[in-house]
Structures are given as C-alpha cells and as structure tokens.
Coordinates of C-alpha atoms in Angstrom, one line a residue:
M1 CA -38.1 42.2 17.4
T2 CA -35.2 41.2 19.5
M3 CA -31.9 40.9 17.7
G4 CA -29.1 38.5 18.5
N5 CA -25.4 39.0 18.3
E6 CA -24.4 36.2 16.0
W7 CA -21.3 36.9 13.9
W8 CA -23.2 37.2 10.6
R9 CA -25.3 40.1 11.9
S10 CA -22.4 42.5 11.7
A11 CA -19.8 40.7 9.7
V12 CA -17.9 42.3 6.8
I13 CA -17.7 39.5 4.2
Y14 CA -15.2 39.5 1.3
Q15 CA -16.3 37.9 -1.9
I16 CA -13.7 35.9 -3.7
Y17 CA -14.2 35.1 -7.4
P18 CA -11.8 32.2 -7.5
R19 CA -10.8 32.4 -11.2
S20 CA -9.6 36.0 -10.7
F21 CA -8.2 36.1 -7.2
A22 CA -4.8 34.4 -7.3
D23 CA -3.2 31.7 -9.4
G24 CA -1.3 29.8 -6.7
Q25 CA -0.3 27.0 -9.0
G26 CA 1.0 29.6 -11.5
D27 CA 0.5 27.3 -14.4
D28 CA -2.6 28.5 -16.3
G29 CA -3.5 32.1 -15.5
I30 CA -6.6 30.9 -13.6
G31 CA -7.0 31.5 -9.9
D32 CA -7.2 28.5 -7.6
L33 CA -7.6 27.4 -4.0
I34 CA -3.9 27.3 -3.3
G35 CA -3.7 30.9 -4.4
I36 CA -6.6 31.8 -2.1
A37 CA -4.9 30.1 0.8
D38 CA -1.6 31.9 0.1
R39 CA -3.3 35.3 0.0
L40 CA -5.6 35.0 3.0
P41 CA -3.3 37.0 5.3
A42 CA -3.9 40.1 3.1
L43 CA -7.6 39.8 3.9
V44 CA -6.9 39.5 7.6
D45 CA -4.8 42.6 7.3
L46 CA -7.6 44.4 5.4
G47 CA -9.9 43.7 8.4
V48 CA -12.7 41.5 7.0
D49 CA -14.5 38.8 9.1
A50 CA -15.3 36.2 6.5
I51 CA -14.8 35.1 2.9
W52 CA -17.5 34.0 0.4
L53 CA -16.2 31.9 -2.5
S54 CA -18.0 31.9 -5.8
P55 CA -18.4 28.3 -7.2
F56 CA -15.3 26.1 -7.4
F57 CA -17.2 22.9 -8.0
T58 CA -16.7 20.6 -11.0
S59 CA -18.0 22.5 -14.0
P60 CA -17.5 22.9 -17.7
Q61 CA -17.2 26.6 -16.9
K62 CA -19.7 27.8 -19.5
D63 CA -21.0 30.3 -16.9
G64 CA -18.0 30.8 -14.7
G65 CA -18.7 27.9 -12.5
Y66 CA -22.4 28.6 -12.0
D67 CA -23.0 25.6 -14.2
V68 CA -22.3 22.8 -11.7
A69 CA -21.6 19.3 -12.9
D70 CA -20.8 17.9 -9.4
Y71 CA -21.7 19.7 -6.2
C72 CA -19.5 17.6 -4.0
D73 CA -16.1 17.9 -5.7
V74 CA -13.7 20.6 -6.7
D75 CA -13.0 21.4 -10.4
P76 CA -9.4 20.5 -11.3
L77 CA -9.0 24.1 -12.5
F78 CA -9.1 25.1 -8.8
G79 CA -7.5 22.1 -7.2
T80 CA -8.8 19.2 -5.1
I81 CA -11.0 18.6 -2.1
A82 CA -7.7 18.4 -0.1
D83 CA -6.8 21.9 -1.4
F84 CA -10.2 23.2 -0.3
E85 CA -9.8 21.6 3.2
A86 CA -6.3 23.1 3.5
M87 CA -7.6 26.5 2.5
E88 CA -10.5 26.3 4.9
R89 CA -8.2 25.3 7.8
R90 CA -5.9 28.2 7.0
A91 CA -8.9 30.6 7.0
H92 CA -10.2 29.3 10.3
E93 CA -6.7 29.6 11.8
L94 CA -6.6 33.2 10.8
G95 CA -10.1 33.8 12.3
L96 CA -12.0 34.0 9.0
K97 CA -15.3 32.3 8.4
V98 CA -15.8 30.5 5.1
I99 CA -19.0 30.7 3.1
V100 CA -19.4 28.7 -0.2
D101 CA -21.7 29.4 -3.1
L102 CA -24.5 27.0 -3.7
V103 CA -26.4 26.9 -7.1
P104 CA -29.7 25.1 -6.6
N105 CA -31.9 26.5 -9.4
H106 CA -30.1 24.7 -12.2
T107 CA -27.2 22.4 -12.9
S108 CA -24.9 22.0 -15.9
D109 CA -26.1 20.0 -18.8
Q110 CA -23.1 17.8 -18.1
H111 CA -24.3 16.9 -14.6
T112 CA -24.9 13.1 -14.2
W113 CA -28.5 13.9 -13.3
F114 CA -29.2 15.6 -16.6
V115 CA -27.2 13.1 -18.6
E116 CA -29.3 10.3 -17.1
A117 CA -32.5 12.3 -17.7
L118 CA -31.7 12.5 -21.4
A119 CA -30.8 8.8 -21.7
A120 CA -33.9 7.7 -19.7
G121 CA -36.4 9.3 -22.1
E122 CA -39.8 10.9 -21.9
G123 CA -41.9 10.3 -18.8
S124 CA -39.1 8.7 -16.8
P125 CA -38.4 9.5 -13.1
E126 CA -35.0 10.7 -14.3
R127 CA -36.6 13.4 -16.5
D128 CA -38.8 14.5 -13.6
R129 CA -35.6 15.8 -12.0
Y130 CA -35.8 18.7 -14.5
I131 CA -38.5 20.7 -16.2
F132 CA -39.3 18.9 -19.5
R133 CA -42.5 19.7 -21.4
E134 CA -44.1 19.0 -24.8
G135 CA -44.0 21.8 -27.2
K136 CA -47.0 23.7 -28.6
G137 CA -48.1 23.7 -32.2
A138 CA -49.3 20.9 -34.5
T139 CA -46.1 19.0 -34.1
G140 CA -44.7 20.5 -30.8
E141 CA -42.5 22.8 -32.9
L142 CA -43.2 25.8 -30.6
P143 CA -41.8 26.2 -27.0
P144 CA -44.1 25.4 -24.1
N145 CA -44.4 29.1 -23.3
N146 CA -42.9 32.5 -24.2
W147 CA -40.4 32.8 -21.4
E148 CA -37.1 34.5 -22.1
S149 CA -33.7 33.6 -20.7
V150 CA -32.0 36.1 -18.3
F151 CA -29.0 35.8 -20.7
G152 CA -31.1 36.6 -23.8
G153 CA -33.0 34.5 -26.2
P154 CA -35.6 31.8 -25.5
A155 CA -35.7 30.0 -22.1
W156 CA -36.5 26.6 -23.8
T157 CA -34.3 24.2 -25.9
R158 CA -35.8 21.3 -27.8
L159 CA -34.1 17.9 -27.8
T160 CA -33.6 15.5 -30.7
R161 CA -34.4 11.9 -30.0
A162 CA -32.0 9.1 -30.8
D163 CA -33.9 8.3 -34.0
G164 CA -33.4 11.9 -35.2
T165 CA -37.0 13.1 -34.5
P166 CA -37.7 16.2 -32.5
G167 CA -38.4 15.5 -28.8
Q168 CA -39.4 17.4 -25.7
W169 CA -38.3 20.9 -24.6
Y170 CA -36.4 21.6 -21.4
L171 CA -36.4 24.9 -19.4
H172 CA -33.3 26.9 -18.8
I173 CA -33.9 30.4 -17.2
F174 CA -30.2 31.0 -17.9
D175 CA -28.0 29.5 -20.5
T176 CA -28.9 26.5 -22.6
S177 CA -26.2 24.6 -20.8
Q178 CA -28.0 25.3 -17.4
P179 CA -31.2 23.2 -17.2
D180 CA -33.6 24.2 -14.4
L181 CA -34.2 21.6 -11.7
N182 CA -37.7 20.5 -10.8
W183 CA -38.0 21.5 -7.1
E184 CA -41.5 20.0 -7.0
N185 CA -39.7 16.6 -7.0
P186 CA -38.9 15.3 -3.5
W187 CA -35.9 13.5 -4.9
V188 CA -34.3 16.9 -5.8
R189 CA -34.9 18.2 -2.3
D190 CA -33.3 15.0 -0.8
Q191 CA -30.2 15.5 -2.9
F192 CA -29.6 19.0 -1.8
R193 CA -30.0 18.2 1.9
D194 CA -27.1 15.7 1.3
I195 CA -25.1 18.4 -0.5
L196 CA -25.6 20.8 2.4
R197 CA -24.4 18.2 4.9
F198 CA -21.4 17.3 2.7
W199 CA -20.0 20.8 3.0
L200 CA -21.2 21.4 6.6
D201 CA -19.4 18.2 7.6
R202 CA -16.2 19.8 6.2
G203 CA -16.7 22.8 8.5
V204 CA -18.0 25.5 6.2
D205 CA -19.7 28.4 8.0
G206 CA -22.6 28.8 5.6
F207 CA -23.8 29.2 2.1
R208 CA -24.6 32.0 -0.3
V209 CA -27.5 30.7 -2.3
D210 CA -27.6 31.6 -6.0
V211 CA -30.9 32.6 -7.5
A212 CA -32.6 32.0 -4.1
H213 CA -35.8 33.6 -5.5
G214 CA -36.0 31.0 -8.2
L215 CA -36.5 27.2 -7.8
I216 CA -40.3 27.1 -7.7
K217 CA -42.2 28.0 -10.8
E218 CA -45.9 29.0 -11.0
A219 CA -48.2 26.1 -11.7
G220 CA -49.0 25.7 -15.4
L221 CA -45.9 27.7 -16.5
P222 CA -48.1 30.5 -17.9
D223 CA -46.8 33.0 -20.5
Y224 CA -45.1 36.1 -19.2
T225 CA -43.8 39.2 -21.0
A226 CA -41.2 41.1 -18.9
P227 CA -41.0 44.9 -19.0
E228 CA -38.7 46.4 -21.5
S229 CA -36.2 47.3 -18.8
G230 CA -35.2 43.6 -18.4
G231 CA -31.8 42.2 -18.0
S232 CA -31.8 41.6 -14.2
M233 CA -32.3 38.3 -12.4
G234 CA -35.0 40.2 -10.6
G235 CA -37.4 40.5 -13.5
G236 CA -39.9 43.4 -13.7
A237 CA -38.4 45.8 -11.2
V238 CA -35.2 46.6 -13.1
G239 CA -34.9 50.1 -14.4
L240 CA -37.3 51.6 -11.8
E241 CA -35.8 54.3 -9.6
P242 CA -34.8 52.9 -6.1
E243 CA -36.9 55.6 -4.5
I244 CA -40.0 53.9 -6.0
L245 CA -38.8 50.5 -5.0
A246 CA -38.2 51.7 -1.4
H247 CA -41.9 52.4 -0.9
A248 CA -43.5 49.5 1.0
D249 CA -46.7 49.6 -1.0
Y250 CA -45.0 49.2 -4.3
D251 CA -45.1 45.6 -5.5
P252 CA -44.0 45.1 -9.1
P253 CA -45.3 42.2 -11.2
T254 CA -43.8 38.9 -10.2
P255 CA -42.6 36.7 -13.1
P256 CA -44.0 33.2 -12.9
Y257 CA -40.4 31.8 -12.5
W258 CA -39.4 34.1 -9.6
A259 CA -40.4 34.6 -6.0
Q260 CA -43.2 32.1 -5.7
D261 CA -44.5 31.6 -2.2
R262 CA -43.7 28.0 -2.0
V263 CA -40.0 28.6 -2.3
H264 CA -40.0 29.5 1.4
E265 CA -40.7 25.9 2.5
I266 CA -37.3 24.9 0.9
Y267 CA -35.4 27.4 3.1
R268 CA -37.3 26.4 6.2
D269 CA -36.2 22.9 5.5
W270 CA -32.6 24.0 5.0
H271 CA -32.7 26.0 8.1
T272 CA -33.3 22.8 10.1
V273 CA -30.3 21.2 8.4
L274 CA -28.0 24.0 9.5
E275 CA -29.3 23.8 13.0
E276 CA -28.0 20.2 13.2
Y277 CA -24.5 21.7 13.4
E278 CA -22.6 23.5 16.1
G279 CA -21.8 27.2 15.7
D280 CA -23.8 29.9 13.9
R281 CA -24.1 28.6 10.3
V282 CA -25.6 31.0 7.8
L283 CA -27.7 31.1 4.7
C284 CA -27.5 34.2 2.5
A285 CA -30.0 34.7 -0.3
E286 CA -29.2 36.1 -3.7
A287 CA -32.8 37.2 -4.2
W288 CA -33.6 39.9 -6.8
V289 CA -36.9 40.7 -5.1
E290 CA -38.8 44.0 -4.8
P291 CA -39.9 45.8 -2.7
L292 CA -37.7 45.4 0.3
A293 CA -40.7 44.5 2.5
K294 CA -41.2 41.4 0.2
L295 CA -37.5 40.5 0.2
A296 CA -37.6 40.4 4.0
R297 CA -39.7 37.2 3.8
W298 CA -36.5 35.3 2.8
V299 CA -35.0 36.2 6.2
R300 CA -37.8 35.4 8.6
P301 CA -36.5 33.7 11.8
D302 CA -37.0 30.1 10.5
E303 CA -35.7 30.7 7.0
M304 CA -32.5 32.3 5.8
H305 CA -30.3 34.6 7.8
Q306 CA -29.3 37.3 5.3
A307 CA -30.4 38.5 1.9
F308 CA -28.4 40.7 -0.5
N309 CA -29.8 44.3 -0.5
F310 CA -29.9 44.9 -4.3
S311 CA -32.1 48.0 -3.8
Y312 CA -29.2 49.5 -2.0
L313 CA -26.7 48.3 -4.6
E314 CA -28.7 49.9 -7.4
T315 CA -29.2 53.2 -5.6
P316 CA -27.6 56.2 -7.4
W317 CA -25.3 58.7 -5.7
S318 CA -28.2 60.8 -4.5
G319 CA -28.8 61.9 -0.9
P320 CA -32.7 61.8 -0.9
T321 CA -32.7 58.4 -2.6
M322 CA -30.1 56.9 -0.4
R323 CA -31.9 58.0 2.8
R324 CA -35.2 56.5 1.6
V325 CA -33.6 53.1 0.7
I326 CA -31.6 53.0 3.9
D327 CA -34.8 53.7 5.9
A328 CA -36.8 51.1 4.0
S329 CA -34.0 48.5 4.4
L330 CA -33.7 48.9 8.1
E331 CA -37.5 48.9 8.6
A332 CA -38.0 45.8 6.4
F333 CA -35.2 43.6 7.8
T334 CA -35.4 44.7 11.4
G335 CA -39.1 43.9 11.2
V336 CA -38.3 40.2 10.9
G337 CA -35.4 40.2 13.3
A338 CA -32.7 40.1 10.5
P339 CA -29.8 42.4 9.8
S340 CA -29.8 44.6 6.8
T341 CA -27.0 43.8 4.4
W342 CA -25.1 46.5 2.4
V343 CA -23.3 45.8 -0.9
L344 CA -22.0 48.0 -3.8
S345 CA -20.3 45.6 -6.1
N346 CA -20.2 41.9 -7.0
H347 CA -19.3 39.5 -9.8
D348 CA -22.6 40.2 -11.7
V349 CA -22.6 44.0 -11.8
V350 CA -20.5 46.9 -13.1
R351 CA -18.0 47.8 -10.4
H352 CA -19.2 50.8 -8.4
A353 CA -16.0 52.8 -9.1
S354 CA -17.4 53.0 -12.7
R355 CA -21.1 52.6 -12.2
L356 CA -21.5 55.7 -9.9
A357 CA -20.2 58.0 -12.7
L358 CA -21.8 56.8 -15.9
T359 CA -22.7 59.4 -18.5
A360 CA -26.0 57.4 -19.3
P361 CA -27.9 54.7 -17.4
N362 CA -26.9 51.1 -17.8
P363 CA -29.3 48.2 -17.1
Q364 CA -28.0 45.6 -14.7
G365 CA -26.5 42.6 -16.5
H366 CA -25.8 44.4 -19.7
G367 CA -22.2 45.4 -18.8
I368 CA -20.2 48.2 -20.3
G369 CA -18.0 48.1 -23.4
P370 CA -16.5 50.4 -25.9
K371 CA -19.8 51.1 -27.8
S372 CA -22.0 51.5 -24.7
P373 CA -24.0 54.7 -24.7
G374 CA -23.0 55.4 -21.1
Q375 CA -19.2 55.7 -20.3
P376 CA -17.8 56.2 -16.9
V377 CA -15.8 59.2 -15.8
R378 CA -13.0 57.4 -14.1
A379 CA -11.7 60.0 -11.6
L380 CA -15.3 61.0 -10.6
G381 CA -16.3 57.3 -10.3
L382 CA -13.4 56.5 -7.9
T383 CA -14.1 59.6 -5.8
R384 CA -17.8 58.7 -5.5
A385 CA -17.0 55.0 -4.9
R386 CA -14.7 55.8 -2.0
A387 CA -17.4 58.1 -0.4
A388 CA -20.1 55.5 -1.0
T389 CA -18.0 52.8 0.6
A390 CA -17.2 55.0 3.6
L391 CA -20.9 55.7 4.1
M392 CA -21.8 52.0 3.7
L393 CA -19.3 50.7 6.2
A394 CA -20.7 52.9 8.9
L395 CA -24.2 51.5 8.6
P396 CA -25.5 48.9 11.1
G397 CA -25.8 45.4 9.7
S398 CA -23.5 43.2 7.6
A399 CA -21.5 44.5 4.6
Y400 CA -20.1 42.7 1.6
I401 CA -16.9 43.7 -0.3
Y402 CA -16.1 42.4 -3.7
Q403 CA -12.5 41.5 -4.4
G404 CA -10.6 44.4 -5.9
E405 CA -13.0 47.2 -4.8
E406 CA -10.6 47.9 -1.9
L407 CA -8.1 48.8 -4.6
G408 CA -10.5 51.1 -6.4
L409 CA -10.6 48.9 -9.5
P410 CA -12.8 50.3 -12.3
E411 CA -14.8 48.2 -14.7
V412 CA -12.6 47.0 -17.6
I413 CA -14.3 48.3 -20.7
D414 CA -11.8 47.7 -23.5
L415 CA -11.7 43.9 -23.4
P416 CA -11.1 42.4 -26.9
D417 CA -14.2 40.8 -28.3
S418 CA -12.2 37.6 -28.7
A419 CA -11.5 37.5 -25.0
R420 CA -15.1 37.8 -23.8
Q421 CA -16.5 34.7 -22.2
D422 CA -19.8 35.7 -20.5
P423 CA -22.7 33.7 -22.1
T424 CA -24.7 37.0 -22.2
W425 CA -22.3 38.3 -24.9
F426 CA -23.0 35.3 -27.1
R427 CA -26.7 34.8 -26.4
T428 CA -27.5 38.5 -27.3
N429 CA -25.3 38.4 -30.5
H430 CA -22.9 40.8 -28.9
E431 CA -25.6 43.3 -28.0
R432 CA -24.8 43.1 -24.3
Y433 CA -21.3 43.0 -23.1
G434 CA -22.1 41.0 -20.0
R435 CA -20.1 40.7 -16.8
D436 CA -16.5 40.0 -17.9
G437 CA -15.5 43.6 -17.2
C438 CA -15.8 43.1 -13.4
R439 CA -14.2 39.7 -13.4
V440 CA -10.7 40.6 -14.7
P441 CA -8.0 39.1 -12.4
I442 CA -7.0 41.6 -9.6
P443 CA -3.5 43.1 -9.3
W444 CA -1.2 42.3 -6.3
E445 CA 2.3 43.5 -7.2
S446 CA 2.8 46.4 -9.6
D447 CA 6.0 45.2 -11.2
S448 CA 5.3 41.5 -11.4
P449 CA 4.1 39.5 -14.4
S450 CA 0.3 39.8 -14.5
Y451 CA 0.6 42.1 -11.5
G452 CA 1.4 39.1 -9.3
F453 CA -1.8 37.3 -10.1
S454 CA 0.2 34.4 -11.7
T455 CA 3.9 33.7 -11.5
V456 CA 3.9 32.8 -15.2
G457 CA 2.4 36.1 -16.2
A458 CA -0.8 34.6 -17.6
S459 CA -4.3 35.9 -17.0
W460 CA -7.5 34.2 -18.3
L461 CA -9.0 37.7 -19.0
P462 CA -6.5 40.3 -20.1
Q463 CA -5.5 42.9 -17.5
P464 CA -5.3 46.6 -18.5
A465 CA -1.8 48.0 -19.1
D466 CA -2.4 50.9 -16.6
W467 CA -3.3 48.8 -13.6
G468 CA 0.1 49.1 -11.9
P469 CA -0.9 52.0 -9.6
Y470 CA -4.0 49.9 -8.4
A471 CA -1.9 47.0 -7.3
R472 CA -2.0 46.2 -3.6
D473 CA 1.7 46.7 -3.0
A474 CA 1.6 50.1 -4.7
Q475 CA -1.1 51.2 -2.2
S476 CA -0.1 49.5 1.0
G477 CA 1.0 52.1 3.6
V478 CA 0.4 55.0 1.2
P479 CA -1.7 57.7 3.0
D480 CA -5.0 58.4 1.3
S481 CA -4.8 55.4 -1.0
T482 CA -8.1 53.4 -1.5
L483 CA -6.6 50.4 0.2
E484 CA -5.7 52.4 3.3
L485 CA -9.2 54.0 3.3
Y486 CA -10.7 50.5 3.5
R487 CA -8.3 49.4 6.2
T488 CA -9.1 52.4 8.3
A489 CA -12.8 52.2 7.8
L490 CA -12.9 48.5 8.8
A491 CA -10.7 49.1 11.8
V492 CA -12.9 51.9 13.1
R493 CA -16.0 50.0 12.3
A494 CA -14.8 47.1 14.4
E495 CA -13.5 49.3 17.2
H496 CA -16.8 51.0 17.6
D497 CA -19.0 48.0 16.9
L498 CA -20.9 49.9 14.2
G499 CA -22.3 46.7 12.7
L500 CA -24.4 46.1 15.8
G501 CA -25.2 49.8 16.3
E502 CA -28.3 51.9 15.6
L503 CA -28.8 54.6 13.0
E504 CA -30.0 58.0 14.1
W505 CA -30.6 60.6 11.3
L506 CA -29.2 64.1 12.0
P507 CA -31.5 67.0 11.2
G508 CA -30.7 70.3 9.6
Y509 CA -28.7 69.2 6.6
P510 CA -29.5 69.8 2.9
E511 CA -31.3 67.0 1.1
T512 CA -28.1 66.2 -0.9
V513 CA -26.3 65.4 2.4
V514 CA -26.6 62.0 4.1
A515 CA -25.9 62.6 7.8
F516 CA -26.4 60.1 10.6
R517 CA -25.0 59.0 13.9
N518 CA -24.2 55.4 14.8
G519 CA -23.0 55.1 18.4
N520 CA -20.3 57.8 18.9
I521 CA -19.5 58.0 15.2
V522 CA -21.1 60.7 13.1
V523 CA -21.1 60.3 9.3
I524 CA -21.5 63.2 6.9
A525 CA -21.7 62.3 3.2
N526 CA -22.1 65.0 0.6
T527 CA -23.5 63.8 -2.7
G528 CA -23.3 67.2 -4.3
G529 CA -24.3 70.8 -3.8
T530 CA -24.0 72.9 -0.7
E531 CA -20.9 72.0 1.4
P532 CA -22.2 71.3 4.9
A533 CA -20.2 72.4 8.0
L534 CA -18.6 69.8 10.1
P535 CA -20.1 69.3 13.5
E536 CA -17.9 69.2 16.6
G537 CA -15.8 66.0 16.8
V538 CA -12.5 64.4 15.8
V539 CA -12.2 63.3 12.2
V540 CA -11.3 59.6 12.1
L541 CA -11.9 59.0 8.4
A542 CA -12.3 61.0 5.2
S543 CA -12.9 59.5 1.8
E544 CA -10.9 62.3 0.2
P545 CA -8.3 64.7 1.7
F546 CA -9.7 68.1 2.5
T547 CA -9.0 71.3 4.4
G548 CA -11.3 73.6 6.2
N549 CA -14.4 72.9 8.2
T550 CA -16.9 71.9 5.4
V551 CA -17.4 68.6 3.6
P552 CA -16.6 68.8 -0.1
N553 CA -18.9 67.3 -2.8
D554 CA -18.6 63.6 -3.3
T555 CA -16.9 63.1 0.1
A556 CA -17.8 61.2 3.2
V557 CA -16.4 62.0 6.7
W558 CA -16.5 60.1 10.0
L559 CA -16.2 62.0 13.2
R560 CA -15.8 60.6 16.7
V561 CA -18.1 62.6 19.0

C-alpha cells in the first residue's frame, strides 16, 4: 500500500507527564504548563519533533489526571487555558507539534455528567450516559457480572439511594472513581466531537487516545475470567512471550470489555472531524491488542493514524524475538498503509533502563518495589537500555521517547509506602506497587533543589538522593553520556531520514545479533554471545565505547556505508 510523507509517519514524539516534568510556578512541587513552556528549548536541542502531554485537564487527580472532571479546561494544578495556549504557541514557534491526551473510556466520578446521573436516578437519560445495571441475587446484592478492575478488585460499585437503600451498580474498568461511559449512547458521541473540536480550534496537532481499545462493551456484559497473567490493560495476552504474539495466526481470547468490533466506527467518525482542519492532525491509539495483525485494524486509512506498539515494548532483550516482532510489526502496519511505532517506556510501565535487566519477570502494571521478586541490575539495565534505544531509533516509522529516558533514569524502587499514590497500590492492598516508580519528577540541574525540578525544592514524589549524575546539566556535552547518545542518534536519524526508510535484514550473523540496513546506515546490535565483526563503514554511533573491530555484548553500533 502506498505510504505518504505526513510528519507523523516518521516523527520522534516526546512524552511529557506534566506533574513530573518541570514546576515552573515553583510553589508546590508539581509540574505545570509554565514549566513545560520554559523547558521546551531543551527538547528542541534533544532533536524531537513533537510533544505528547499526558492529561492536564480539570481532575481530582485520583489517577494522575486520567480521571477527568472537565475535558475543556485546565486543572489549576497545571495552570490555566491561557497557560496552555502560551505553551502551545511557544512549541509551534520552536517547530514542535503538540499532541494532547484524551480519555474517552471513562470520566471522573466528579464530572458534571456523572454527578447529574446520580441525582437523576434510575432509568433517567442522565444515567444512560454511563453503564448502570441492576445487581444479581435476590435483592441485587451481587454485581451484574464477575468483571475485575484493571487496578485490582471488582469492576462494579453499588450506589446507595437517598433513602439509604441499596441502588444500582455502575461499571468502572479502572478505579471506583472512574465510571465507564456508555458509548452506545449518541449523546456521549456528540459530546466528544465537541471536545475534539474545542482543542483542534486551539491548534493542537492531534490526540493520543487513552484505552482506545475500550469504549464498546460486548452486548449483555457476559461474565469473563481473565488468565492468571493479568494486570495489563490488554487483558488475556499479558505474560505470553512476544515471539508467540508476533505470529499472525495467534489470536488470544478477547475480554468482553476490550477490542469490540464496533469501536472502529467511533474512530472513523473522529477521523472525519480531524479532516475538517488544515494540516496533518493525528490520532494515536493506546490499544493493548494482540496480535499485531489485529492491532493494525485501529490504523486503517479511515481510522486512526498511529497505534502504540506494545508488542515491541514488551519484547525482551533477545535477538530472535526482536527480529520476529519487528518483522510482524512492519508487515501488519505497512499492510494497512500506516507507520509502525516503536516505544520502550511510558508512564504506565517500568522504565526500560530497569526492565531490561530484571532478575525475574514482572507483569505489566504491577510495578517494582523493595519486596518484588525480580530486582533490576542497574548497570546492566542502563547498558541494555542504551543499546535498545539505539536500535529502536534506527527503525523506519515513528518513535516515542518518555521523559527522562534520555537521561538513563532507572525505575525508582525505594519509594516510601506513605508516598505512593497509584490507585493500583491501594486497590490491591499493597500487593502491586503500581506505576509511581516511573513517574518521579525528572532531574534538570545536579546541584539545585529538587535537581532543578522546582525552585522551592519540593517534589510530589521523592527523588532519589543519588540522581545528581543523571541530571541534564551533568550530562550535557559529556562524551558517551546517555543524553549525548540520544542527541547523536536523533541527529543522525534526521540527517538520513531513517523514519521514512526501509529495513533490510543482513544475513550471516548469529541469532543473538540484530543486523539490518536502513538506507546507508547499517545497525549491528549484539544482545549477547558471540561478538560479531564490524562490516566496512564509518561508525557514527555506538551505544557503549568500545575498541577493536567487533561489537561487544549489549551494544548497538551504527555505521554509515
């Protein structure tokens, strides 16, 4: 299928988690829009093409902003609409595209829509905005079905009527404070068209769509028991080896609340809304869907433009597995005329500088803490993370970088229990640590209070005492630092247009080596074992310093040929 050259096909997009990026107001240890605007030049210097902002909308912040109380306003924690518009203008002046996070599967229980639904009572049009049901059992004392929340515990909560008697149950696939919207209701669909236009009118370049595989539930809401490997927003596929998931004929069981066929009509509708606006506006799906051939349905020509490649994110540091997943990704996405995306870290997963060197497996969403059975080997994790990133940034398609990974930040493991805020921690009775460890505010200046994150030295999650060497100013201009590795990789990627290139596997290498050519750049990544000889060419990038003419273990090298 013919491919275009729209910016999003090859862009490197930098994810900003606003709470943890920069506290520009300096008054509360929470990042904000002023801080983002102030720090944008650093991202231009890094060499990215766009920024994606996790939610900054009005929210009680029970799930880090993914519990939205008003989709068309800015939470005072982060500033005002004027602050957003100023930040966006600054980004565009600097040549950066701006993507905002949209959360359509659920709202906060403090959203006006839900408050009105509770007040209106059973059977009302207001209640039909959400998924309310009568309970089972003689008196409705049992939930409508056996679904479990992604964050642990039951996915249903029962209301109490004004007279004190038990009432209906409402569905929340995530936290109790995040009731699921009823996307069978045309009223809900109308509201979100207006929300899209609200932000498009303000010049945003697109949307990252949270839980894009959700929204539509199977008719009748049948019971479903997830496999024991659970914990992911993808349901039944979690815990399976990526080499299994890469096979096109593997299709794991689909939970009745994920990946229903009729969800695609919503994105076809949204696609037409974006086409009303000038420029190449983009929809990117956060869809935990397996196999890749099925995920590709989200990015057919009349639907979304990108989908996060979680099969790639979950791939271990293994040459054979990586080749299979890369092949399956390119085949699936190219088959529908879409770019493959590549991503290694985000705000929901253990940072890859730790994840790639765990001493035992760790299910997605569980997080890592002091008592986790698998602990990362820090030095090995960073070495592998640098090599994995070097490999990823040479692949054709679009790449995502999560804030702080360009500094080599590890997962923060030793957070005090009293500091943890992820609802997963609470809903599992402290069994799962959740995602706080990848959300700790990032370091900017090694000798400043809170490493320059906030002028008052405050930080909403405590920063480790040994993070000084990771700070941006401690790495800037330092040969072989992780920051300079990212800068070089992004500069060479742009110079040689690797994002719009084509991958050609190179024969003759051991199975532990990932070797390919993209244009006139050859990449040799050694995941362990025999050290392969370097081919002829000029080394333009190496994830680790080395001497001689072979590629060491856990190292990736780029050569210009």
